[in-house]
Coordinates of C-alpha atoms and ligand atoms in Angstrom, one line a residue:
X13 CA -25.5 40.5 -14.6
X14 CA -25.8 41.2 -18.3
X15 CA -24.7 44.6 -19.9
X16 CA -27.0 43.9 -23.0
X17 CA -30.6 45.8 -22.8
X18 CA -33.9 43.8 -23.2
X19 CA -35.1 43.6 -26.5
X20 CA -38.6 43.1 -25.2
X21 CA -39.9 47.1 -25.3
X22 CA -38.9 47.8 -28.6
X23 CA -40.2 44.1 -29.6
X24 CA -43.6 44.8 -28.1
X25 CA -43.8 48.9 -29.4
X26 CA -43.0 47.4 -32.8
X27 CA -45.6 44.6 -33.2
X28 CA -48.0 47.1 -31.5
X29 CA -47.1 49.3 -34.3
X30 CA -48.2 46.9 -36.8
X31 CA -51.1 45.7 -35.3
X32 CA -52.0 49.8 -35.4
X33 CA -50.7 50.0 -39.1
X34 CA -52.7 46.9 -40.3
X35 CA -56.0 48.0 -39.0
X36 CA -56.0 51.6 -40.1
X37 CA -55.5 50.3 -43.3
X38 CA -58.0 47.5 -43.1
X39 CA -60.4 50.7 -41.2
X40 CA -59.6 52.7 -44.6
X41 CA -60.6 50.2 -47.1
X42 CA -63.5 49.1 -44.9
X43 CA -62.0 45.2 -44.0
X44 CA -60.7 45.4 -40.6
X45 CA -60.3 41.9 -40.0
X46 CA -59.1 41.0 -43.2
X47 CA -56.3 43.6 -42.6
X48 CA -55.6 41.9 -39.2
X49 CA -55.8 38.3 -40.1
X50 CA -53.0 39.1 -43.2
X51 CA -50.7 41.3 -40.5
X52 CA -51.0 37.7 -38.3
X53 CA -50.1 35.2 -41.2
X54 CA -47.3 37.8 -41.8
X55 CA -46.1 37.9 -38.4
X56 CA -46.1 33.9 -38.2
X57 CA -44.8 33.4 -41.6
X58 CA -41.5 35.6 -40.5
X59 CA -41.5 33.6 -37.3
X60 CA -41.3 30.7 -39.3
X61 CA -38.9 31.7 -41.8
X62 CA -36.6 32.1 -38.4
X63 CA -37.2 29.3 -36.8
X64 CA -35.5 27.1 -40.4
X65 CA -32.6 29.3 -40.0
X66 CA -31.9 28.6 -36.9
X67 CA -32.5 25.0 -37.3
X68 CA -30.4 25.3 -40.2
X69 CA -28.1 26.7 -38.2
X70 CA -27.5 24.7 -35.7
X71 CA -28.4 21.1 -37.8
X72 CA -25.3 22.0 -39.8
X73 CA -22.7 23.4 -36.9
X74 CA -20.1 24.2 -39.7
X75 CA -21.1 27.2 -39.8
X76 CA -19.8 29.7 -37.1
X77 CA -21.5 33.0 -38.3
X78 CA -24.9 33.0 -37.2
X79 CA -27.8 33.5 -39.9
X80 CA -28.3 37.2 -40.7
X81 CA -31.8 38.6 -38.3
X82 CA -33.6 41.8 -36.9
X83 CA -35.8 42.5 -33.8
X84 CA -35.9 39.7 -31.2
X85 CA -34.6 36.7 -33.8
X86 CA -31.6 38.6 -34.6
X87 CA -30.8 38.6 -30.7
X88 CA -31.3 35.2 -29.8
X89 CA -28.6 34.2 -33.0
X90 CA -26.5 36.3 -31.1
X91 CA -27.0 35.2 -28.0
X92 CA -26.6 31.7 -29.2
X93 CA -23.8 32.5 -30.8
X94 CA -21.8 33.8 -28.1
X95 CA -22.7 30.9 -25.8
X96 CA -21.3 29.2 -28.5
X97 CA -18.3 31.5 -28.3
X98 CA -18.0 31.3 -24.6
X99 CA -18.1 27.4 -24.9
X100 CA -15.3 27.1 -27.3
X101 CA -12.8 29.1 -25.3
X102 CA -13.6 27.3 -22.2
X103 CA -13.4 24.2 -24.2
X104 CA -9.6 25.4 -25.5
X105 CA -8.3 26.6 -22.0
X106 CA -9.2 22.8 -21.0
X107 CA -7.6 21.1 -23.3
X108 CA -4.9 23.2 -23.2
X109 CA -4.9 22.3 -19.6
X110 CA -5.0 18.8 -20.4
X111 CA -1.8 18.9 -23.0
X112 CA 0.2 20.5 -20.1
X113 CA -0.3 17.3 -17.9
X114 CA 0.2 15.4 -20.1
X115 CA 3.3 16.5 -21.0
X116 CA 4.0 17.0 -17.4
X117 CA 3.3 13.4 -16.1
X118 CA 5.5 12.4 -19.8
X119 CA 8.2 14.3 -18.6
X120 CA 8.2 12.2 -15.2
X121 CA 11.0 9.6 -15.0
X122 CA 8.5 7.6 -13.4
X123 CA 6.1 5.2 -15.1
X124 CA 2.5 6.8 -14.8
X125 CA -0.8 4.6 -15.5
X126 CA -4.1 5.2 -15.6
X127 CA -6.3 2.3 -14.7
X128 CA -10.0 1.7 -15.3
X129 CA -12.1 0.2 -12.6
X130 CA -10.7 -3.3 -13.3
X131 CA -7.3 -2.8 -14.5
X132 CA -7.8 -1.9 -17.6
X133 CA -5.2 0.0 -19.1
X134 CA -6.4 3.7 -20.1
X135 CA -3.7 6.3 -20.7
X136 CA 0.2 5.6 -19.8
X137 CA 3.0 7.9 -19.6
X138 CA 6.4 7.6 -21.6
X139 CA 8.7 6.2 -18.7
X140 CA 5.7 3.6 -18.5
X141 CA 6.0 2.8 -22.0
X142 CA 9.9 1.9 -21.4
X143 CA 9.6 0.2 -17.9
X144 CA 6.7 -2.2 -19.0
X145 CA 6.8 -2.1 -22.8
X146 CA 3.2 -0.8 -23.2
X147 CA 2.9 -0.4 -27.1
X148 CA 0.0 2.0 -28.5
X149 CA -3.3 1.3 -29.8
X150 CA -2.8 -2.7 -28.9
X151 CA -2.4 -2.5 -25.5
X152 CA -5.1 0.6 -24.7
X153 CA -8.4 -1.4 -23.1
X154 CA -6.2 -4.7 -21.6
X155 CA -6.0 -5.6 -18.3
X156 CA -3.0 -4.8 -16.7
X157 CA -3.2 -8.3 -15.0
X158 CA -2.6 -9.7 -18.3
X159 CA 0.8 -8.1 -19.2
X160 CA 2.1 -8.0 -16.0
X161 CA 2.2 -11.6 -15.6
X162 CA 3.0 -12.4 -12.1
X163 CA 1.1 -14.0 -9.6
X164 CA 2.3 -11.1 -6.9
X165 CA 0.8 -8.7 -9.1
X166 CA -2.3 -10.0 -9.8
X167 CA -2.9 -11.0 -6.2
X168 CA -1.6 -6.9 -5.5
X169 CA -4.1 -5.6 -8.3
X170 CA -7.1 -7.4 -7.0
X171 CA -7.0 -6.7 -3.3
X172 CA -7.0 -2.8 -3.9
X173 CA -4.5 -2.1 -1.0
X174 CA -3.9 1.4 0.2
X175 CA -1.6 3.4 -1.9
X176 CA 1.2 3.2 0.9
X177 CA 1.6 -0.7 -0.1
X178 CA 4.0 -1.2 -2.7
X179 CA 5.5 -5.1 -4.8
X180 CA 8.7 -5.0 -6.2
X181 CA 8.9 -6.9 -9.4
X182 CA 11.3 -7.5 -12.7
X183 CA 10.7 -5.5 -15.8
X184 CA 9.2 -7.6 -18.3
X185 CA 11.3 -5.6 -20.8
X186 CA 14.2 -6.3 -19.2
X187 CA 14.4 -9.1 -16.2
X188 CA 17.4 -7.6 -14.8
X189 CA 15.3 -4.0 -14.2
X190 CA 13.4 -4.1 -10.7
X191 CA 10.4 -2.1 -10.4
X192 CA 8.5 -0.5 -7.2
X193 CA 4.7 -0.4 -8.2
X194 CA 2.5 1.3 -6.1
X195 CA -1.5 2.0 -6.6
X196 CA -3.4 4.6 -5.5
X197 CA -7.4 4.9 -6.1
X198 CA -9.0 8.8 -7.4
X199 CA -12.0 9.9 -9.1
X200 CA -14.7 7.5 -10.0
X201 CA -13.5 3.8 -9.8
X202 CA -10.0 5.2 -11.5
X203 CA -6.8 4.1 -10.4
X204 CA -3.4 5.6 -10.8
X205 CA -0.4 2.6 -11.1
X206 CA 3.4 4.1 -10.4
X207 CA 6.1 2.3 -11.8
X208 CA 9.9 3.4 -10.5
X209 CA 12.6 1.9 -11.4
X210 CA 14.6 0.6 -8.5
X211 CA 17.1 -1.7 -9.8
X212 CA 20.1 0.3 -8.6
X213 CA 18.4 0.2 -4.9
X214 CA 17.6 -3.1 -5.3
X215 CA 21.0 -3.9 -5.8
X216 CA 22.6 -2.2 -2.9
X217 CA 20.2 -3.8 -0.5
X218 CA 21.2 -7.0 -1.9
X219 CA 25.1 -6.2 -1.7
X220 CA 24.5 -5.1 2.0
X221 CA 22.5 -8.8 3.1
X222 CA 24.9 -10.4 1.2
X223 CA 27.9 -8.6 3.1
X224 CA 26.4 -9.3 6.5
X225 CA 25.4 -12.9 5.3
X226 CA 28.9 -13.5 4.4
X227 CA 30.7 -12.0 7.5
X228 CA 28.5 -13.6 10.1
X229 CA 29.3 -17.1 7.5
X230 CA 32.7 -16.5 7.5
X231 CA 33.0 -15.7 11.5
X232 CA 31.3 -19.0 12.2
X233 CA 34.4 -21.3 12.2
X234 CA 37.0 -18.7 13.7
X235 CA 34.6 -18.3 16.4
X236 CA 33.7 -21.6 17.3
X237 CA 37.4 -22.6 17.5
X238 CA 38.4 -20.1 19.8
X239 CA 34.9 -21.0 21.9
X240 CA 36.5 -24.5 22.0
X241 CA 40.3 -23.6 22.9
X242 CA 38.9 -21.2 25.5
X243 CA 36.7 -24.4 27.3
X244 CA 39.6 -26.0 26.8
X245 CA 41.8 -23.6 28.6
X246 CA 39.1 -22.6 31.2
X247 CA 39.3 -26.6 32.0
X248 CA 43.0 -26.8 32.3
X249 CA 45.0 -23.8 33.0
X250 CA 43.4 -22.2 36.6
X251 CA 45.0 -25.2 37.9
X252 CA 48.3 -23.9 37.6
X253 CA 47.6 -20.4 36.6
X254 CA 44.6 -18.9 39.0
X255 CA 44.8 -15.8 38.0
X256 CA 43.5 -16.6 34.5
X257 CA 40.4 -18.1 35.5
X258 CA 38.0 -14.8 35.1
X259 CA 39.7 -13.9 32.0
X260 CA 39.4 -17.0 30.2
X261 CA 35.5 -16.8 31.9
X262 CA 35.4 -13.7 29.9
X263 CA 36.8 -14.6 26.8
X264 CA 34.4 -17.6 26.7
X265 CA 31.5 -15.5 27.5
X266 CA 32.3 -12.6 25.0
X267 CA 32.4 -15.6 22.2
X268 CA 29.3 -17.4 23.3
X269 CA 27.8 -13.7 23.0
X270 CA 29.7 -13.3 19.4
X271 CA 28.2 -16.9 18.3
X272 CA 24.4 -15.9 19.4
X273 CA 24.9 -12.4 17.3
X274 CA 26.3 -14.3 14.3
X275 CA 23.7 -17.1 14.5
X276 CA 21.0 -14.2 14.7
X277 CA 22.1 -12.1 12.2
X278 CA 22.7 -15.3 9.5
X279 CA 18.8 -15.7 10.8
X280 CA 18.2 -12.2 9.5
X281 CA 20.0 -12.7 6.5
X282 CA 18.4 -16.2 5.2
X283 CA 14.6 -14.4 6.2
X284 CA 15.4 -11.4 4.4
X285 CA 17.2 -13.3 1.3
X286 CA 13.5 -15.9 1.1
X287 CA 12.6 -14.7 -1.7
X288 CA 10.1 -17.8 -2.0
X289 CA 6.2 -17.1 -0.7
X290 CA 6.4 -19.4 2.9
X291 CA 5.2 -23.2 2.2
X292 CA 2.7 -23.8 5.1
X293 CA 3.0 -26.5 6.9
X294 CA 0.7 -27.8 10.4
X295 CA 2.8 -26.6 13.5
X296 CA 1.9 -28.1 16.5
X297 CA 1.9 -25.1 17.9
X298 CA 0.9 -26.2 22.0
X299 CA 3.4 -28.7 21.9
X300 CA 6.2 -26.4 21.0
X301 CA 5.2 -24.0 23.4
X302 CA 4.8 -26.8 26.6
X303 CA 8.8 -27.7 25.5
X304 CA 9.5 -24.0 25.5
X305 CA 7.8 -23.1 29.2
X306 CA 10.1 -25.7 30.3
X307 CA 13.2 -24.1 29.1
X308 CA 11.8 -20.7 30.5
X309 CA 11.2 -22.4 33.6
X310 CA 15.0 -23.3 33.9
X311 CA 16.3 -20.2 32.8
X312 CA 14.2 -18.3 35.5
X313 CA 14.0 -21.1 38.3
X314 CA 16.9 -19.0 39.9
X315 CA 15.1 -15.7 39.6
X316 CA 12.0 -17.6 40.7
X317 CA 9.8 -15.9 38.3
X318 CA 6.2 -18.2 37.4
X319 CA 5.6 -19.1 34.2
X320 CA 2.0 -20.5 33.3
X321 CA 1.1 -22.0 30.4
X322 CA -2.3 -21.5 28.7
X323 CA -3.0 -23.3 25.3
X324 CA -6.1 -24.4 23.3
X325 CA -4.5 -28.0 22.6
X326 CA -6.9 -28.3 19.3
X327 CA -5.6 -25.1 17.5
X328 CA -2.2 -25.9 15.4
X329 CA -1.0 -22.8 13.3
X330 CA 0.1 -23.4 9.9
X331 CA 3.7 -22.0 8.6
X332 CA 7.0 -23.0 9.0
X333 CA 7.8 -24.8 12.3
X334 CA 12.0 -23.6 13.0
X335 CA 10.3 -20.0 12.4
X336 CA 7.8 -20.0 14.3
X337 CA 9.6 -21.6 17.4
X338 CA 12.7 -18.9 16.7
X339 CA 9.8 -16.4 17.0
X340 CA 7.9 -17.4 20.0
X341 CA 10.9 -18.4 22.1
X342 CA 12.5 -14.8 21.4
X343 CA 9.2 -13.7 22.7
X344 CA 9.1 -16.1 25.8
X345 CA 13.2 -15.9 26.7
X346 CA 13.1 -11.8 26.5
X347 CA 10.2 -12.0 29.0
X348 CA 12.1 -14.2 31.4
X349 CA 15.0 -11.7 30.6
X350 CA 13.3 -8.6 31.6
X351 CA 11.1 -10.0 34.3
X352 CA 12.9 -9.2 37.6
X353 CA 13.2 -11.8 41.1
X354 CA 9.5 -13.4 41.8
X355 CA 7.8 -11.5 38.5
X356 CA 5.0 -13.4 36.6
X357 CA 4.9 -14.5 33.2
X358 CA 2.1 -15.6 31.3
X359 CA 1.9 -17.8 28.0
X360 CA -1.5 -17.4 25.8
X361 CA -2.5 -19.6 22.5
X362 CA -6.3 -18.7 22.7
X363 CA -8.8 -19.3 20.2
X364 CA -11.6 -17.0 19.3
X365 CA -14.0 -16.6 16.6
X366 CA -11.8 -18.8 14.5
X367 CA -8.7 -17.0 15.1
X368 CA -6.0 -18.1 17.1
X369 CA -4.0 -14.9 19.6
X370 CA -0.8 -16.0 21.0
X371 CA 0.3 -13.5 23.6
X372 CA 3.0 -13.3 26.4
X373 CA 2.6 -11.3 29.1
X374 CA 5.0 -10.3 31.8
X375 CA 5.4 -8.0 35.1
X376 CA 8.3 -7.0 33.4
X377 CA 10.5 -3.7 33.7
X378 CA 8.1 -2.4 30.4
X379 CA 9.2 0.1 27.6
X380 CA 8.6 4.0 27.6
X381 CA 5.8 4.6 25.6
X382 CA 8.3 6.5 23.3
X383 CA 10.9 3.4 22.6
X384 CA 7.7 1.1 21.4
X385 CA 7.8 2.5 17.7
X386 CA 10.9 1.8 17.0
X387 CA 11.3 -1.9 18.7
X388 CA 11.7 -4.1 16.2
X389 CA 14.3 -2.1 14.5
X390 CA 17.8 -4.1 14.3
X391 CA 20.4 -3.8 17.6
X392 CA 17.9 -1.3 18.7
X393 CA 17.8 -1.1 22.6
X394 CA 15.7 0.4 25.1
X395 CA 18.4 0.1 27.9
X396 CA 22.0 -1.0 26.3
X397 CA 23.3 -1.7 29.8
X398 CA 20.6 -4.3 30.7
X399 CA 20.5 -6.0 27.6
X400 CA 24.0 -6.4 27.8
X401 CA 23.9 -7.4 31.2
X402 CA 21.2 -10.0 29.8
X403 CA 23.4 -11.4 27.1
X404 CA 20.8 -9.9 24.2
X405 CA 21.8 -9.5 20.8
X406 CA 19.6 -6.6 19.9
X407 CA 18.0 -8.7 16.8
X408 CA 15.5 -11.0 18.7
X409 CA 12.2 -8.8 17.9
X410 CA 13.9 -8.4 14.2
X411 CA 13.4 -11.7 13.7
X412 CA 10.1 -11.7 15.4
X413 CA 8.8 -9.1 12.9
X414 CA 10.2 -10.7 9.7
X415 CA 8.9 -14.0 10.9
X416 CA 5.4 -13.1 11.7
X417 CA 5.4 -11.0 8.5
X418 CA 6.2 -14.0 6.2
X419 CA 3.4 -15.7 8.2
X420 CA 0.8 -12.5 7.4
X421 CA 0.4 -11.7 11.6
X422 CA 1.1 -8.6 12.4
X423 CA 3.6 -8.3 16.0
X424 CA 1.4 -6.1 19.0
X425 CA 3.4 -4.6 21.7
X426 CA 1.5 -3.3 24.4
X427 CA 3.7 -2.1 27.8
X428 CA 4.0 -0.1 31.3
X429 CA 7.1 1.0 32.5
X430 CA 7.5 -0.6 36.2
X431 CA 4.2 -3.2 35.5
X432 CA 5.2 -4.9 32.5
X433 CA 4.8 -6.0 28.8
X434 CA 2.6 -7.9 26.7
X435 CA 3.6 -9.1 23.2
X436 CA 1.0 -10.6 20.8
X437 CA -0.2 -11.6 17.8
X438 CA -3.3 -13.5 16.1
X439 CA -3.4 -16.0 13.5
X440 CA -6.2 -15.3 11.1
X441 CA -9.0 -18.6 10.6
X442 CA -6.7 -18.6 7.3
X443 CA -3.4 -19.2 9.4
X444 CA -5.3 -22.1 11.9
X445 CA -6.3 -26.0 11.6
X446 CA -7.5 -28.3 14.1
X447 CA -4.4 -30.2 15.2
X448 CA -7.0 -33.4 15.5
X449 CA -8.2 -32.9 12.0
X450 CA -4.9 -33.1 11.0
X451 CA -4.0 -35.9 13.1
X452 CA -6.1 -38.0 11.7
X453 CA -5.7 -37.0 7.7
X454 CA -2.1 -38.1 8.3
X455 CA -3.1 -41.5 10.2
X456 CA -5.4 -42.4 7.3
Ligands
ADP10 P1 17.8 -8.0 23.0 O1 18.6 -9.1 22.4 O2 18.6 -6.8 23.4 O3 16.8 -8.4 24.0 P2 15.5 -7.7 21.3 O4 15.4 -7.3 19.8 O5 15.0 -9.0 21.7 O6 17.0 -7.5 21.7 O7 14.7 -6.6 22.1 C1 14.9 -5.2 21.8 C2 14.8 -4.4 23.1 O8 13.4 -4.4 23.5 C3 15.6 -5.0 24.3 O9 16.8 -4.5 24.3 C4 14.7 -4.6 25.5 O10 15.2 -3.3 25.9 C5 13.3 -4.4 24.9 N1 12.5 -5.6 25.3 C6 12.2 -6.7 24.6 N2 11.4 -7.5 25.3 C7 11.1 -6.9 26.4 C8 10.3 -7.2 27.6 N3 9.6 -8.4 27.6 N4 10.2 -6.4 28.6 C9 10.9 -5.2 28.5 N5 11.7 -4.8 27.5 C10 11.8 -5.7 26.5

């Protein structure tokens, strides 16, 4: 509420007071109306004469005084002027607001931009300035696309992913600088682009795939020597030595174990090292999975577990064939694996509304509920004993994952401990061709 009193009373009390003033007078000298009518013009030329001070006043906005007034004109100049007043601080505590982020987001090591709604560059920090080489005025207005020049990037900017998504590029300052940019989306069609440099990350990571791509490379020959000598031996010596035989039937199972892990984990290593976008190719998808039942069949026949088969034979998938079969059969062969005597497993390449879902089911020992998260983590078991027993490796669903990733499906594990697990993913329309299209492009 406002302390200040109402001018209105003494307002009224004084033109009253004229009015009174002017027609005694005009009663006196015998013109009444005269008397009024000049009291009126008066009044209105004062009125007037305010009014072009104030629109004076505020035409001219130099000025912070405001023009010099009595009675109700003197109040409203002040009341305008300390709206004005009131305006200007509010106007100062914003900006000073405004400096202190500012300097706040320039103080960040991390590159801060500010995006309009498509890409243009607006405001950017100056860790931004070094990490991309953003140079003020030219750049202010551009699109981001068109300085960042990568196809990544301008495939990253124009999808508007969540702000969890992240790309790792190269500096175009320096190439030998990676950066982590990530995007997140505020205010009015604004967008906020974080650029950290990662470079000394980046390089451990690559130190650490090239270690364990080395050391599986390197254990390849030792291994496969002593895989042979040990046949070799297993053939020859329990003749004359027949207390040998289950050692040497251990040695050459621990080294057929070995060569699966090091084959697996060079697997890892070249996925994770393909730094190339996939180049999609037609995989006959049914095909590979009718040779792959087969194998399944085999390698339960003695457990007699069922394996059926169910493919749409016109849907092929398009990616790279060796993944894709390294994929599905670590799928099919860990169903087979943890499928106990007389279980059921089930084989799925299903189309539907354009998209293709490859599944395998099983009546399988399942995963706890709790395990299911952390799955496709690398040498990460759910029962070490068992997949030990099993000869696993503790990498097959690692190589699932980064398989399916490069191919854009996502892996879906759905399971019941004691009734079994289902494993699936779906090919997008994108991801799919008709295998007798294709047929028939490459026969013409
Ligand atoms: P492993 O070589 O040990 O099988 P994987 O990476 O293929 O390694 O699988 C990780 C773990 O997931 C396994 O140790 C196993 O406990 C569990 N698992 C995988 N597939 C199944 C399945 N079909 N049924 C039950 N458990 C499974």
């Amino acid at each position: 509420m406002s302390d200040q009193r109402s001018p209105w009373p003494a307002t009224i009390s004084r033109l009253v007071g004229a009015v009174l003033v002017f027609a005694a007078v005009g009663w006196l000298l015998g013109q009444v109306t005269l008397a009024i009518l000049l009291g009126t013009l008066g009044y209105l030329g004062w009125n007037l004469y305010n009014q072009a001070l104030l629109e004076r006043w505020l035409r001219d906005g130099r000025s912070l005084e405001p023009p010099t007034s009595h009675g109700l004109w003197g109040e409203i100049f002040n009341g305008i002027h300390r709206l004005q007043q009131r305006q200007r601080m509010r106007r100062k505590r914003l900006t000073r607001i405004l400096q202190g982020v500012r300097l706040t987001i320039n103080a960040m090591p991390d590159g801060a931009v500010i995006l309009r709604g498509h890409g243009e560059i607006q405001w950017w920090n100056a860790a931004a300035r070094g990490l991309l080489g953003l140079t003020w005025p030219q750049d202010e207005g551009q699109r981001i696309a068109n300085l960042l020049r990568h196809p990544e990037f301008s495939e990253f900017i124009r999808e508007k992913r969540d702000s969890a998504s992240s790309i790792t590029l190269p500096s175009p300052v320096d190439e030998d600088v990676m950066l982590e940019i990530r995007v997140i989306p505020y205010g009015l069609n604004q967008r906020l682009m974080l650029v950290r440099d990662i470079t000394r990350l980046y390089q451990l990571e690559r130190m650490r795939r090239d270690f364990v791509a080395n050391v599986s490379h390197e254990l390849r020959t030792p291994l496969t020597v002593i895989t042979g000598l040990a046949e070799t031996l297993g053939d020859t010596v329990p003749q004359q030595l027949p207390q040998a035989t289950r050692p040497l039937a251990l040695i050459s199972q621990q080294t057929q174990r070995m060569q699966r892990l090091v084959e697996d984990l060079l697997m890892l290593s070249r996925l994770e090292m393909e730094q190339k976008p996939l180049e999609p190719k037609v995989v006959d998808v049914p095909r590979m999975l009718g040779v792959l039942v087969e194998e399944a069949r085999a390698l339960g026949a003695e457990e007699r577990q069922t394996v059926t088969l169910d493919v749409d034979r016109d849907w092929c998938a398009l990616g790279d064939e060796s993944e894709l079969r390294s994929a599905f059969s670590n799928l099919v062969f860990n169903a087979v694996k943890y499928t106990p005597a007389d279980g059921r497993i089930d084989i799925r390449w299903k189309a539907r509304d354009g998209a293709v879902r490859f599944e395998v089911c099983d009546t399988g020992v399942g995963i706890p509920a709790h395990h299911l998260p952390r799955l496709t983590e690398r040498f990460y078991r759910v029962d070490g004993g068992r997949s030990a027993r099993t000869g696993g490796t503790g990498l097959g669903l690692a190589i699932v994952k980064h398989v399916l990733g490069r191919h854009g499906v996502e892996l879906e594990v759905r399971s019941e401990v004691g009734k079994g697990s289902t494993f699936a993913c779906t090919f997008p329309p994108a991801k799919v061709v008709d295998c007798a299209a294709t047929d028939r492009l490459s026969q013409a």
